Structures are given as structure tokens and as C-alpha cells.
Coordinates of C-alpha atoms and ligand atoms in Angstrom, one line a residue:
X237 CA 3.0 20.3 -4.3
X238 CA 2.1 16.6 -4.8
X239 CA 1.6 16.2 -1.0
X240 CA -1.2 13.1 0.0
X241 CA -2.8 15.5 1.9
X242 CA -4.8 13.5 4.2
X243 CA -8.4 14.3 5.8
X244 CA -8.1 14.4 9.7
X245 CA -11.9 14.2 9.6
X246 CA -12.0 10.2 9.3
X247 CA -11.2 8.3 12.4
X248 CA -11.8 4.6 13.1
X249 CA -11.0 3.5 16.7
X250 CA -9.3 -0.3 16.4
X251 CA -9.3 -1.5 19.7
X252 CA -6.3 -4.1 19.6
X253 CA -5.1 -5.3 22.6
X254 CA -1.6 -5.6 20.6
X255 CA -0.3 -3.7 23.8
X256 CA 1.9 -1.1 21.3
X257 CA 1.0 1.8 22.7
X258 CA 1.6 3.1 26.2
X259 CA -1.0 5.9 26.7
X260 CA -4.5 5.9 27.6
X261 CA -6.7 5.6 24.7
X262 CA -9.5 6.8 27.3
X263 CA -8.7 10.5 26.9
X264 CA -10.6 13.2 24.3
X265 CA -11.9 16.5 25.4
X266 CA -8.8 18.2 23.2
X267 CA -9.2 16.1 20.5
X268 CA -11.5 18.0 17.6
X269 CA -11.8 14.1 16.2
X270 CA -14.5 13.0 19.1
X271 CA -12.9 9.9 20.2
X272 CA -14.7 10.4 23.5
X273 CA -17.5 9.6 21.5
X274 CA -15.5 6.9 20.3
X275 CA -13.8 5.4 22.9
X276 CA -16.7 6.6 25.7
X277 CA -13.8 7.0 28.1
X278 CA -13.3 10.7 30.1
X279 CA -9.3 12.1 29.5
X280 CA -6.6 10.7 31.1
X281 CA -4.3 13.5 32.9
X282 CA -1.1 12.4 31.2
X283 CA -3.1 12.5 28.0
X284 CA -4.7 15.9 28.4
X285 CA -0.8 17.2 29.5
X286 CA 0.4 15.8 26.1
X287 CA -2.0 18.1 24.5
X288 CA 0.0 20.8 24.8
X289 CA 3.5 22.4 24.1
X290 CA 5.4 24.0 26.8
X291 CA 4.5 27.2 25.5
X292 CA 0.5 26.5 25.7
X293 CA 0.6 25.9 21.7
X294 CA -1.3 22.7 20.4
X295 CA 0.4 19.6 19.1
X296 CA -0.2 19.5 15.5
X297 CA 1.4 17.1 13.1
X298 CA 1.7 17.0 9.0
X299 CA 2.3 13.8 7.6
X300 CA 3.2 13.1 4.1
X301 CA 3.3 9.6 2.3
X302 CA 5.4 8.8 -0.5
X303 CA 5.5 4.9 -2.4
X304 CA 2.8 2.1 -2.3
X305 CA -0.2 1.0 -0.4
X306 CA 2.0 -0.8 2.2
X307 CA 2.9 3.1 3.2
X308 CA -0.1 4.8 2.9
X309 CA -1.4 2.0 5.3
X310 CA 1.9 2.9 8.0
X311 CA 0.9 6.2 7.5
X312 CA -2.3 5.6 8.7
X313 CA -1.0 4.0 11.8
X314 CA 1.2 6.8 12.4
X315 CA -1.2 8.9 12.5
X316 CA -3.4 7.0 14.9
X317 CA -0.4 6.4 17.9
X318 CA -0.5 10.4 17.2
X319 CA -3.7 11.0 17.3
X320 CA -3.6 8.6 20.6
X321 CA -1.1 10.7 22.1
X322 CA -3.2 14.3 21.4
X323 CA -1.8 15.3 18.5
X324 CA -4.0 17.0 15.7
X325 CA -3.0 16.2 12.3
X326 CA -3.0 19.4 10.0
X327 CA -2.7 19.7 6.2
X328 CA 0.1 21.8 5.9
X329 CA 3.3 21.6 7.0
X330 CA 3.6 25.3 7.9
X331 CA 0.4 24.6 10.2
X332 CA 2.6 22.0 11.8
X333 CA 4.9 21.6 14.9
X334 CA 5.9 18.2 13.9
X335 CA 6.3 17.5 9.9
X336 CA 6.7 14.0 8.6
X337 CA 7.4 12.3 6.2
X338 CA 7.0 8.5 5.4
X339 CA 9.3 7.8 2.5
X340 CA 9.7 5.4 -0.1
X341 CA 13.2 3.7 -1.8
X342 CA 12.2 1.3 -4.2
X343 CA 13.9 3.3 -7.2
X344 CA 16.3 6.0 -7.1
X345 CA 13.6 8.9 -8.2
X346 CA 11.4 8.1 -5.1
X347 CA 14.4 8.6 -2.9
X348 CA 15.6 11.6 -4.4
X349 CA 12.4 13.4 -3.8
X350 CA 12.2 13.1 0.0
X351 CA 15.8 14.9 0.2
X352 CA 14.4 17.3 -2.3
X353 CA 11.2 17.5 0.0
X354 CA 13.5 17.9 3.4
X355 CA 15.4 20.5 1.9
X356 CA 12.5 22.4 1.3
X357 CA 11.4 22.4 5.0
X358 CA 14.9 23.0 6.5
X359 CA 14.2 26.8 7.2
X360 CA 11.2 25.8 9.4
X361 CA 13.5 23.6 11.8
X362 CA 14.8 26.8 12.9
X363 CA 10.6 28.3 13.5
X364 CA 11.1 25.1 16.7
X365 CA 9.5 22.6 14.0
X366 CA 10.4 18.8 14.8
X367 CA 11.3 17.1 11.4
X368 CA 11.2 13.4 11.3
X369 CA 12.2 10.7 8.5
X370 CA 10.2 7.3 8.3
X371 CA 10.1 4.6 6.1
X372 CA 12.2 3.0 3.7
X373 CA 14.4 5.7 3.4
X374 CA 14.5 5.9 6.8
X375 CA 15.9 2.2 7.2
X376 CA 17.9 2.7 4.2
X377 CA 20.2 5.5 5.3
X378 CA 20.0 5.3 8.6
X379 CA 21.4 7.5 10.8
X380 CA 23.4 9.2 7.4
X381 CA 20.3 11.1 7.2
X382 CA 21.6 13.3 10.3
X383 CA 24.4 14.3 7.8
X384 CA 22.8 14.8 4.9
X385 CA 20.3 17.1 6.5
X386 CA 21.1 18.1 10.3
X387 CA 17.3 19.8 11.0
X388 CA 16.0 16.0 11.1
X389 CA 15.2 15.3 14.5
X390 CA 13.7 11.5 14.2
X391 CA 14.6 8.9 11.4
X392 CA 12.0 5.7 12.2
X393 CA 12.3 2.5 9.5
X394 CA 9.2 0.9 9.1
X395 CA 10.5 -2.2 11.0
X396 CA 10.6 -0.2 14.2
X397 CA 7.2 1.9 13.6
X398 CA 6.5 0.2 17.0
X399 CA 8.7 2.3 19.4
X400 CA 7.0 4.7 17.7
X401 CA 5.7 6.1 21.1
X402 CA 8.8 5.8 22.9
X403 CA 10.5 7.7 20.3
X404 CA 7.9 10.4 20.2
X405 CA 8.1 10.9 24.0
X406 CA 12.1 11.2 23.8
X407 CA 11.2 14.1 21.5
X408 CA 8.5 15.7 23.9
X409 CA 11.1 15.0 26.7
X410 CA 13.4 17.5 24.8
X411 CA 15.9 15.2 23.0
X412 CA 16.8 16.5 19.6
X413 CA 18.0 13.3 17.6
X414 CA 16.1 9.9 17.8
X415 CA 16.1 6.9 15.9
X416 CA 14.6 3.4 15.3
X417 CA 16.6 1.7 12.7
X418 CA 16.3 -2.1 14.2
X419 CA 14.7 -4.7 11.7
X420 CA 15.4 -8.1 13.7
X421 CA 12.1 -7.7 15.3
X422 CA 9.3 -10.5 14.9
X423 CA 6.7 -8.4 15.7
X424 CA 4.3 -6.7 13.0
X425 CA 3.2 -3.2 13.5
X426 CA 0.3 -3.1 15.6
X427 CA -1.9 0.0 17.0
X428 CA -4.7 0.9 19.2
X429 CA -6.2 3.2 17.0
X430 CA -5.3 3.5 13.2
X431 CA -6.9 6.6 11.5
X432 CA -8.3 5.3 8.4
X433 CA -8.4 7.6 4.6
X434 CA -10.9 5.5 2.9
X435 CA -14.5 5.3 4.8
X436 CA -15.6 1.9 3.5
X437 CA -12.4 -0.2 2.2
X438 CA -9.5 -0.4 4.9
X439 CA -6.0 -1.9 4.2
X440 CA -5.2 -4.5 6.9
X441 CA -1.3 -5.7 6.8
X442 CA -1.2 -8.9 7.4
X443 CA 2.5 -9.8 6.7
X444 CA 5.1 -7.5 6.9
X445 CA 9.0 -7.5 5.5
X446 CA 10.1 -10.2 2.7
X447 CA 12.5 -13.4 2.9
X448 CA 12.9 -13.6 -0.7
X449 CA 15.8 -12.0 -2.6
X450 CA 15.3 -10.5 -5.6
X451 CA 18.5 -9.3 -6.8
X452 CA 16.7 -6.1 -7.9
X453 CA 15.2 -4.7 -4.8
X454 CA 15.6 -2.7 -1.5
X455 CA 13.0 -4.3 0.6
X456 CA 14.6 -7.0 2.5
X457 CA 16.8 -4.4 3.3
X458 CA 14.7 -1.4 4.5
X459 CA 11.8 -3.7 5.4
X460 CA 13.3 -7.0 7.5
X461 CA 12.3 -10.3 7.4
X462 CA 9.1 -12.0 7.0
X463 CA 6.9 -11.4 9.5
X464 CA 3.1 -12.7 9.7
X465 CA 0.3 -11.2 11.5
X466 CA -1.8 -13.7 14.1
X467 CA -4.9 -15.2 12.3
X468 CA -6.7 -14.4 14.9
X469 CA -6.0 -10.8 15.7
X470 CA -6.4 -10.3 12.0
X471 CA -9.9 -11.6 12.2
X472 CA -10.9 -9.7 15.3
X473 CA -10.1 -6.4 13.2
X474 CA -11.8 -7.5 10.7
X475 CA -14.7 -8.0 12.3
X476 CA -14.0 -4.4 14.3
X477 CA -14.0 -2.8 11.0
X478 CA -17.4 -4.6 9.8
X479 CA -18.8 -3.0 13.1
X480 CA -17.9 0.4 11.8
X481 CA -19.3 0.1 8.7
X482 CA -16.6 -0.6 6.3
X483 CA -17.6 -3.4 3.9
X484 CA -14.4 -4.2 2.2
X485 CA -11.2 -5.9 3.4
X486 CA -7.4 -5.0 1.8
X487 CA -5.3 -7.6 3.1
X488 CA -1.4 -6.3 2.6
X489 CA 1.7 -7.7 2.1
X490 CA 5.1 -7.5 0.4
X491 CA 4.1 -11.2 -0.7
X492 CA 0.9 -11.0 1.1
X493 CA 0.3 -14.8 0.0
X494 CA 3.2 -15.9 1.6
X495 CA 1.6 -15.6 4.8
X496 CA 2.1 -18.0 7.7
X497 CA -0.1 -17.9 10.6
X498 CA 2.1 -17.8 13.7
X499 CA -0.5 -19.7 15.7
X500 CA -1.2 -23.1 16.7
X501 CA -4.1 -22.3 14.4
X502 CA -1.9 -22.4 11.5
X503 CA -4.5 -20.6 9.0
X504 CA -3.5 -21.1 5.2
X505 CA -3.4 -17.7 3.5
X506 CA -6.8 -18.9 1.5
X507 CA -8.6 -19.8 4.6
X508 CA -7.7 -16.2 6.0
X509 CA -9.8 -15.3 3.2
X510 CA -12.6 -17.3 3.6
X511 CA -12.9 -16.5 6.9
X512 CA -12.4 -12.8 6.4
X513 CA -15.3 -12.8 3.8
X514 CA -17.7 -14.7 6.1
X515 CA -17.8 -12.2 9.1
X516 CA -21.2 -10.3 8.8
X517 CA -21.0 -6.7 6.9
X518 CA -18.3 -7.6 4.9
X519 CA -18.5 -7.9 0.9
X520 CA -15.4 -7.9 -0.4
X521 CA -12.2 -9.2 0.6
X522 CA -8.9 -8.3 -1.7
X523 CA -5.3 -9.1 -1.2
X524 CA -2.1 -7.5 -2.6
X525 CA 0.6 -8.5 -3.8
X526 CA 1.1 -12.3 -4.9
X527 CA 4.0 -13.8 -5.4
X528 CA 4.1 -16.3 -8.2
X529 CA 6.3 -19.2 -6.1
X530 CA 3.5 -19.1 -3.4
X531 CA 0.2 -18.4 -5.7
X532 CA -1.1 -22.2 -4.9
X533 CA -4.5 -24.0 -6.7
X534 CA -5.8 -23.2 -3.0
X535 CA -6.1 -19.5 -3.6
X536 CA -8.1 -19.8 -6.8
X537 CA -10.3 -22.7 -5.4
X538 CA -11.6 -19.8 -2.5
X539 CA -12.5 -17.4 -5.0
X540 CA -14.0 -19.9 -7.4
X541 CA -16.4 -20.4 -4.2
X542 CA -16.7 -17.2 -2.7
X543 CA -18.2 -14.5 -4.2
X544 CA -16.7 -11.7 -1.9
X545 CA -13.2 -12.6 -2.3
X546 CA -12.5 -10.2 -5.3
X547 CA -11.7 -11.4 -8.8
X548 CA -8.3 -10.0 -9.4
X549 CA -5.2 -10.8 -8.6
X550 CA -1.6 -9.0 -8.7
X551 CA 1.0 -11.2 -9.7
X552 CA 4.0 -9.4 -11.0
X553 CA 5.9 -11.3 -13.5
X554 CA 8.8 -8.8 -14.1
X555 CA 10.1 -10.6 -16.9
X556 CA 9.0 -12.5 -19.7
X557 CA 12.3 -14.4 -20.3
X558 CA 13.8 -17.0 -17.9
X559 CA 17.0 -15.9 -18.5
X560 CA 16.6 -12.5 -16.8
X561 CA 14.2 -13.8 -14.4
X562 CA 17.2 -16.1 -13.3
X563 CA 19.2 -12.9 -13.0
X564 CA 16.7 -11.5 -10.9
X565 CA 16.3 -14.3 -8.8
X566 CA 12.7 -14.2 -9.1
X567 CA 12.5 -18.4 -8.5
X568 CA 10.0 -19.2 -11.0
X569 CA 10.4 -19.5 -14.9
X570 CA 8.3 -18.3 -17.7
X571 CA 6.5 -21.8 -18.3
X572 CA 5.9 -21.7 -14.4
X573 CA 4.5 -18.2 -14.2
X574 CA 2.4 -19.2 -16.8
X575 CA 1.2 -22.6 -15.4
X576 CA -0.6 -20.0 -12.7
X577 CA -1.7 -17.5 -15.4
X578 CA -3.6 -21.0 -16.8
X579 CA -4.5 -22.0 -13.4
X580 CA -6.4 -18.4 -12.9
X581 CA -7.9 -18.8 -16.8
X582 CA -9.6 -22.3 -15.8
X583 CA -11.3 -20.7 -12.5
X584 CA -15.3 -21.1 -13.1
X585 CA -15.4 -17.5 -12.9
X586 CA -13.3 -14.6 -14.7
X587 CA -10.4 -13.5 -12.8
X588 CA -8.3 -10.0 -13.8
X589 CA -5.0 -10.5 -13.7
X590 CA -2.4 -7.5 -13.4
X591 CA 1.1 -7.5 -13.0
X592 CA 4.4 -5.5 -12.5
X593 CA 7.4 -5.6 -15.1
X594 CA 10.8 -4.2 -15.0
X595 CA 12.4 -3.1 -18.5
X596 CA 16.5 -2.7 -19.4
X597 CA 17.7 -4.8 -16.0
X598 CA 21.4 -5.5 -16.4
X599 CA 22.0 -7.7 -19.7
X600 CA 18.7 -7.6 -20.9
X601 CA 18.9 -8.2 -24.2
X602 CA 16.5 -7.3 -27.2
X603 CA 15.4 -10.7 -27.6
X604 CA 15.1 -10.8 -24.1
X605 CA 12.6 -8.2 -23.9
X606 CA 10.9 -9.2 -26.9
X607 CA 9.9 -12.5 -24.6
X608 CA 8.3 -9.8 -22.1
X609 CA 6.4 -8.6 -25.1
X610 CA 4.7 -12.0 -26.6
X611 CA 3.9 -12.7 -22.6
X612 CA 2.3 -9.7 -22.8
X613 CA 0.1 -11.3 -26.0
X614 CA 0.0 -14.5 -24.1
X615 CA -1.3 -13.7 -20.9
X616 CA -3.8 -10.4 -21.6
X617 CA -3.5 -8.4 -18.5
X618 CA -6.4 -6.1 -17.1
X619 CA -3.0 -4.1 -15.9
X620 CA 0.7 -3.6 -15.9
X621 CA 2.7 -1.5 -13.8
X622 CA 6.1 -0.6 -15.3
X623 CA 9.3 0.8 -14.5
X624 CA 12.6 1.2 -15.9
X625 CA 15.2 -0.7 -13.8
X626 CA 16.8 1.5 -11.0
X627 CA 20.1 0.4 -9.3
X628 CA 19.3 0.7 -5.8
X629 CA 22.5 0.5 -3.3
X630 CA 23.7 -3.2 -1.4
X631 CA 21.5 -5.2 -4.3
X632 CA 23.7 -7.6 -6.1
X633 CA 22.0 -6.5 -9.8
X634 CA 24.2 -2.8 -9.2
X635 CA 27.2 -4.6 -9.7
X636 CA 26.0 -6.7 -12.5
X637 CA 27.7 -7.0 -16.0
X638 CA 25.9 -4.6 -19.5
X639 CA 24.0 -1.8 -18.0
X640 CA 21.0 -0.4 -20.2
X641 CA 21.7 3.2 -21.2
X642 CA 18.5 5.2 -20.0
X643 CA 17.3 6.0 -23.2
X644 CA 17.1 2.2 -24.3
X645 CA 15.3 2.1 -21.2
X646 CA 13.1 4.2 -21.7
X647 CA 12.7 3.2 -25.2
X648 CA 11.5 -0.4 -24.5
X649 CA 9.3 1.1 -21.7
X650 CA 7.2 3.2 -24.3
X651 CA 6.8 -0.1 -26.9
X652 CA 5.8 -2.2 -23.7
X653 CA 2.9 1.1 -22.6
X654 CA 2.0 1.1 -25.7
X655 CA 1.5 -2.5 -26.5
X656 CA -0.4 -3.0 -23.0
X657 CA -2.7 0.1 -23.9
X658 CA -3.9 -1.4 -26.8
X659 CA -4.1 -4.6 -24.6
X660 CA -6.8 -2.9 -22.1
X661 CA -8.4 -1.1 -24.6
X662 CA -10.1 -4.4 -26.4
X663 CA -10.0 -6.2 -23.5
X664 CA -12.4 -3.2 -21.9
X665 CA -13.8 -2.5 -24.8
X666 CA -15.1 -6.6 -24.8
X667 CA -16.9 -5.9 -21.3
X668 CA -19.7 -3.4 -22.9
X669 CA -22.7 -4.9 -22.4
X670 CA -22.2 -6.4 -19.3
X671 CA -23.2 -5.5 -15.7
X672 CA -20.9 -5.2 -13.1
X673 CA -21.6 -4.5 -8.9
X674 CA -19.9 -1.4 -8.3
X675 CA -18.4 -0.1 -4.8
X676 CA -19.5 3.3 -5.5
X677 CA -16.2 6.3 -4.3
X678 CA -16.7 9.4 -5.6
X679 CA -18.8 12.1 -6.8
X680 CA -18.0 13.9 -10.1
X681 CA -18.8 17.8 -10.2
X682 CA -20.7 17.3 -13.6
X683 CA -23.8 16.3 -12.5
X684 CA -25.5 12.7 -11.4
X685 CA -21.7 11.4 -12.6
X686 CA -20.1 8.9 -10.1
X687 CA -17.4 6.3 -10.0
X688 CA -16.3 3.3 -8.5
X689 CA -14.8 0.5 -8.4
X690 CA -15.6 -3.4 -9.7
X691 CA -14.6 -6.2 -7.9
X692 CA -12.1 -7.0 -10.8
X693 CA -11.1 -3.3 -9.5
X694 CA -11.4 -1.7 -12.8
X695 CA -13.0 1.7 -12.6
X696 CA -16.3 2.7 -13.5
X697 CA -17.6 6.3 -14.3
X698 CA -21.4 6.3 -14.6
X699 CA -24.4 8.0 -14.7
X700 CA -27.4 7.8 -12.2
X701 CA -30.2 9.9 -10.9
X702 CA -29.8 8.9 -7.6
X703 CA -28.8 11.8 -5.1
X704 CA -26.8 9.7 -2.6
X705 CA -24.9 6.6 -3.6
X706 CA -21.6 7.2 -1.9
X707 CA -20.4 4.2 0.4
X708 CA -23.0 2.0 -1.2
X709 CA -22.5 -1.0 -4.2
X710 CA -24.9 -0.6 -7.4
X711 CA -25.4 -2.5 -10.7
X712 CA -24.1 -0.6 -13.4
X713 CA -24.6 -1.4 -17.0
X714 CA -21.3 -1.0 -19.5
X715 CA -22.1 1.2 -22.1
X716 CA -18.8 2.4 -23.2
X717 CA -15.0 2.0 -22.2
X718 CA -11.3 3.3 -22.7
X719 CA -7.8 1.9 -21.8
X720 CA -7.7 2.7 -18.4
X721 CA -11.7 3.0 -17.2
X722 CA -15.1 1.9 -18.1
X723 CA -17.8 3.8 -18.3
X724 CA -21.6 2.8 -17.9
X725 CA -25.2 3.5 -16.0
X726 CA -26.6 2.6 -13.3
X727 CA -28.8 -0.3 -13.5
X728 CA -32.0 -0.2 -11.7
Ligands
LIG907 N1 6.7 -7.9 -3.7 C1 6.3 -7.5 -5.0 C2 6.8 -8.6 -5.9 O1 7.3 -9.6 -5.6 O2 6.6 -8.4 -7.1 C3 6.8 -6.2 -5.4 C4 6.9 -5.1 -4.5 S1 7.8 -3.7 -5.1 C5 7.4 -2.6 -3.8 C6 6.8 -3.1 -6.4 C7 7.4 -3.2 -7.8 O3 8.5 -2.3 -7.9 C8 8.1 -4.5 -8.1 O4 7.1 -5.5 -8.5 C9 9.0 -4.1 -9.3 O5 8.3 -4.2 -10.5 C10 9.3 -2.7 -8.9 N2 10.7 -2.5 -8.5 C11 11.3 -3.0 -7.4 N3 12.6 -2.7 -7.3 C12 12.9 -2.0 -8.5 C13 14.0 -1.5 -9.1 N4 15.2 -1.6 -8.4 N5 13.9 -0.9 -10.2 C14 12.8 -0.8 -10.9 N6 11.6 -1.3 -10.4 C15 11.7 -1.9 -9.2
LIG908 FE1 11.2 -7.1 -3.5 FE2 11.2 -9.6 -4.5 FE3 10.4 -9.2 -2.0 FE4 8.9 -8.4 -4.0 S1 9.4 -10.5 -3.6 S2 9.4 -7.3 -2.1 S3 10.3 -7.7 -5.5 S4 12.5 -8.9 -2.8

């Protein structure tokens, strides 16, 4: 099973005063997650009620995340207003009285695996299990879902993640179909308490939805319109976060530069970051993902001067010829995507640069995709994420002209992997030598092996006698490196 199974062990108490949710975060004695500890508040009586099922049994809840950072992070909400409410989350869904699962549309394989997924649970509806739907899919096919698979009990878009509670106590009350499918909100999805995966990076959404319209993609649809997050509730979390010992920053977003501060304020997106990496504890600040019509000389200028706003930057190109890039109604050309690639080359210091491409969109021709392929040579990414374009329903490109059989598809996508592994093979290869400050993540079994993370975000695998570096950033020397990692020792 490829299940995200997430650890219930990690919990970070945000105190927002974003007045989401409606129960009493001062509650705890059920809660195996000590947030009396956190929270130094005695149980609520509502709280310690919602503890429990009619039939005495705990409230336990499996959550499962399909798609990109932008979910995992909901998921992590999700599981805090739980939490809140005295859930306990469990890793399995059998283990489970409520199973979720927060789903993901962007192409048509992501989609087909939640139904594949649901049908797989639909025999445990029957053990008195609540099945719920979230997420793209969720928005997508609405209240359909019901038909498709009639043991659903909640379908939730991301846009309405913030009757969240409601919805949940409509369920406790005893009502068997709920659903939050409204996306005209302005509001951004806010918690109390968000339980965090990662111990020392946490993802901070700080725009949700999109107003742009690529004629490719589900998002405006499943995730609404534009909305930003208030500068300065932004900041207070960040500076909640720096209290609990995390030490790097993942600002989020569909188009996460794009951001515009609803306040009188009026914060540009690279003054967010400034500010972001100036609060004390915090030393690194990343954003993801750029959109090329809004990456301004602004954006490169703060990290030119700040060290803790990371050296990379995601700006998916999805096309290297106009023509298609008109097609897709991406609003910027070649020449002006690469007027920002040159803009990043002239920064004083090194900047990675990764990007997203779609092969075999309606009408892409093989000269066309040849002009992906010299951008490719031109630019030099540290990265590429690529997919082979998926209709996906209401988008104007599924009625377009001179499909792409799959196998052309898939054809092109295995000359552009190929040409990009060779790509990040000498480009990696050039960094040995060189010492990087490393965010350190993980432990190998094989012994004094670790890894990590650069600020560029490339991984490195390295050697060191130390006994504890987990959680802590170390100089490591480049000794060696492949297409998709470096590997190195630490310096000392
Ligand atoms: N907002 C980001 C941007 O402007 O590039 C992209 C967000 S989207 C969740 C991530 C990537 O999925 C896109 O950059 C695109 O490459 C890919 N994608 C989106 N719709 C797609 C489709 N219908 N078929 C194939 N790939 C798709
Ligand atoms: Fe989708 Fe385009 Fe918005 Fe990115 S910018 S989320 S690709 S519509």
C-alpha cells in the first residue's frame, strides 16, 4: 500500500486566533499527544464528551494524502481541527472509525486512484466506519461522489476545509451525508492547531486557489480563486514556529509569488521573505511555486541579500515553444521566460532553478517539442518535473484540435528524462569539491550515513562520526555525486 502513513507522534500547537475552530483547544487528558502539556489548559467537558463514541469506543481517525505539498500541508490541518476535537489519528485504516482521504485531480491517474482506494474500503462502511472524500477530487465531483460510491459519508473541497468542524459535528450528530463543496469564499484555511510531519521545516500556505487560467489544469476549478493570507498573521506563525524549534520556513502557494497582502500593510511577496527570515531561530526561508508572469527583479534582489532565503527557485516553464505556451495560456513567451532565467543567472550568488514541463499537449508538434528540448540546453536546470499531458474535465485544452496518442507521449517524455538526467549528472557532478550547509533529515541504517538537504535543496548523503546530528545544519564537503543526489563528508 503506498499510504503517507503519517506519525501521530509530532504535534505543534499554532495558536492562531483565526477563530476557525469552535471547540476548546484547553482540553487533553484523553489525548495520548500531551497537548495539556502544550496548551497548559485542564479539559473542557464538551471536549472530553467528544472523546468518545456512543458505544464507549475512542475516536480514531486515518488520514491518507494523495498529490503535492499544498495537500500534505491541508492534511496536516486536518488532522490538527481533529486532533482539536479528541480524535487520535491511527495508521491504519482498519484501526480507524473515521478513514480519510485527501485526494488529488491534477491528472487523470491521480484521480483514478482515490476511487480505486474507496473501493477498497467500501466493505468497512458496513463495520459503522465514516468514510469521507477531501480535496480536489472532492471539489471536482462534488456531490457525484455519493453515486459513484454510496459508503462516502463526507466529500469536503479544499476551499471549504474551514467548515471542517461543522461538518464533523453533523457527522457526530448522526447525519450520514455531508458536504462542503463552496469555493466563493475569501477566506484561507486557518487552524488553531496544525499537526506538523516534519520536526524542523513546516509548510506555511500563504495563498491559496489560483486566478490564472491555464487551459491545461483543474485548479481554478477544484481550488477557487486567489486568495492571500494576512502578512501579519503569517508572520506571527512564523515566529510561533521559531518558538518551537523549527528553523526553516515553506511558504505555499499555487503561485505562491502572486501573493497580495490583504492588509493596509500591503507586504510585497519579497518583503514577506525578508521579514520571515529575520525573526530569531529561523535559517531558512523557501517558497514554492513561482509563476513566471509574477517572478519580479524584487524577488532575486532579497535573496541576493539574504542569506536564509534559500537559493532555488521553482518556476515551471511547461513549454519551450511559444506557440504551445499560447495554447496553454501560460501568459509569458519563451524569450520572456528566459529574460527571468537570465535575471536568476546574474544574482551575486548561484541560484538552482527547477521547473515543471508538460509533453504531447494538444497540437504539439515535433518541432515544437524540440524547442522544449534546446530550452532544456539553454537554461541547465538543477530539476524538472514531467508529465505527459492529461485531459482533465471543464478545461478548454480537452476539446482542443490533434491529440497526442499515448505512446508519442510517452516517447517524448523518455528523450526529455533522459536529456535532463544527463543535465543533473554534470551539473552535480561540477559541485564536487565544494562545501555546502546541510539541514541534516535522516539517519541511514548503514552506519554514521546521513542525509539532508542544501539550501539549493539538492540532497546530500554523507558520512560523519558524529552520533546525533538530526535536526541540526553541518558543513559537508562534496566528494562525489549522481543525477539525482550528492554525496559528501561532513566537514569539521
Ligand atoms: N501553479 C503551478 C504552475 O503554475 O506551474 C503548477 C501547479 S500544478 C499542481 C503542478 C504541475 O502539474 C504543473 O506545473 C504541470 O506541469 C502539471 N499539470 C497540471 N495540469 C496537468 C495536466 N492536465 N496534465 C499534465 N500535467 C499537468
Ligand atoms: Fe494551474 Fe496554471 Fe494556476 Fe498553476 S498557474 S495552478 S498550472 S492554472
Amino acid at each position: 500500500m503506498s499510504a503517507k502513513l503519517r506519525s501521530c507522534c509530532e504535534v505543534r500547537f499554532i495558536a492562531a486566533k483565526a477563530g476557525v475552530i469552535n471547540c476548546d483547544l484547553s482540553m487533553s487528558k484523553g489525548f495520548d499527544i500531551g497537548l495539556e502539556r502544550l496548551t497548559g489548559g485542564a479539559p473542557s467537558a464538551r471536549a472530553a464528551e467528544s472523546l468518545w463514541t456512543g458505544v464507549g469506543r475512542r475516536r480514531t481517525f486515518f488520514l491518507e494524502t494523495f498529490g503535492c505539498q499544498m495537500n500534505d500541508h491541508d492534511s496536516e490541518k486536518v488532522a490538527g481541527v481533529l486532533l482539536s476535537r479528541g480524535y487520535r489519528q491511527v495508521e491504519t485504516p482498519e484501526a480507524a472509525s473515521l478513514i480519510l482521504y485527501n485526494t488529488c485531480s491534477i491528472r487523470e491517474k491521480a484521480a483514478q486512484k482515490v476511487f480505486s482506494r474507496l473501493g477498497e474500503y467500501r466493505a468497512k462502511q458496513s463495520e459503522g466506519k465514516i468514510i469521507g472524500v477531501l480535496g480536489c477530487v472532492a471539489q471536482q465531483e462534488g456531490e457525484e461522489i455519493f453515486e459513484r460510491a454510496p459508503w462516502v459519508s463526507l466529500v469536503c473541497g479544499s476551499a471549504s476545509y474551514r467548515k471542517l468542524p461543522q461538518m464533523l459535528a453533523e457527522l457526530e450528530a448522526g447525519n450520514h451525508r455531508v458536504t462542503g463543496l463552496d469555493t466563493d469564499t475569501d477566506e484561507t484555511f486557518e487552524t488553531e492547531m496544525t499537526r506538523r510531519d516534519n520536526p524542523w521545516r513546516a509548510y506555511l500556505t500563504i495563498i491559496e486557489g489560483c486566478d490564472k487560467a491555464c487551459s491545461y489544469c483543474v485548479v481554478p476549478y477544484t481550488r477557487g480563486p486567489e486568495r492571500s493570507r494576512a502578512s501579519d498573521s503569517i508572520l506571527r506563525e512564523v515566529r510561533q514556529l521559531a518558538e518551537l524549534g523549527y528553523s526553516e520556513v515553506q511558504f505555499l502557494g499555487q503561485t505562491v509569488n502572486s501573493y497580495a497582502d490583504p492588509t493596509p500593510r500591503k507586504m510585497r511577496f519579497s518583503e514577506l521573505l525578508l521579514a520571515a527570515a529575520e525573526v530569531p531561530g529561523i535559517r531558512r526561508v523557501r517558497f514554492t511555486t513561482s509563476h513566471p508572469s509574477d517572478f519580479t527583479p524584487d524577488i532575486v534582489e532579497a535573496i541576493e541579500s539574504e542569506q536564509k532565503i534559500c537559493d532555488h527557485v521553482h518556476l515551471p516553464v511547461q513549454s519551450g515553444s511559444t506557440r504551445i505556451l499560447r495554447a496553454m495560456q501560460r501568459t509569458y513567451t519563451r524569450d520572456e521566460y528566459l529574460e527571468k532565467i537570465a535575471m536568476m543567472r546574474g544574482a551575486g550568488r548561484p541560484i538552482a532553478i527547477t521547473t515543471d514541463v508538460i509533453v504531447g499537449f494538444p497540437g504539439e508538434t515535433q518541432s515544437d517539442f524540440e524547442e522544449t528540448l534546446s530550452l532544456l540546453d539553454e537554461v541547465q536546470y538543477d530539476g524538472l518535473f514531467s508529465f505527459k499531458y492529461s485531459p482533465r474535465p471543464n478545461t478548454p485544452a480537452t476539446t482542443m484540435e490533434d491529440a497526442i496518442p499515448e505512446e508519442e507521449k510517452g516517447r517524448r517524455l523518455a528523450i526529455l528524462q533522459d536529456k535532463q538526467r544527463e543535465i543533473q549528472s554534470a551539473r552535480n557532478a561540477a559541485l564536487a569539491g565544494q562545501t555546502f550547509e546541510v539541514l541534516v533529515s535522516g539517519k541511514s541504517r548503514r552506519e554514521n550515513q546521513w542525509t539532508g538537504h542544501t539550501s539549493a535543496h539538492r540532497v546530500l548523503n554523507f558520512t560523519s562520526q558524529e552520533k546525533e546530528l538530526l535536526g541540526t545544519y553541518v558543513q559537508v564537503l562534496v566528494t562525489g555525486a549522481g543525477p539525482n543526489s550528492l554525496v559528501g563528508e561532513h566537514a569539521v
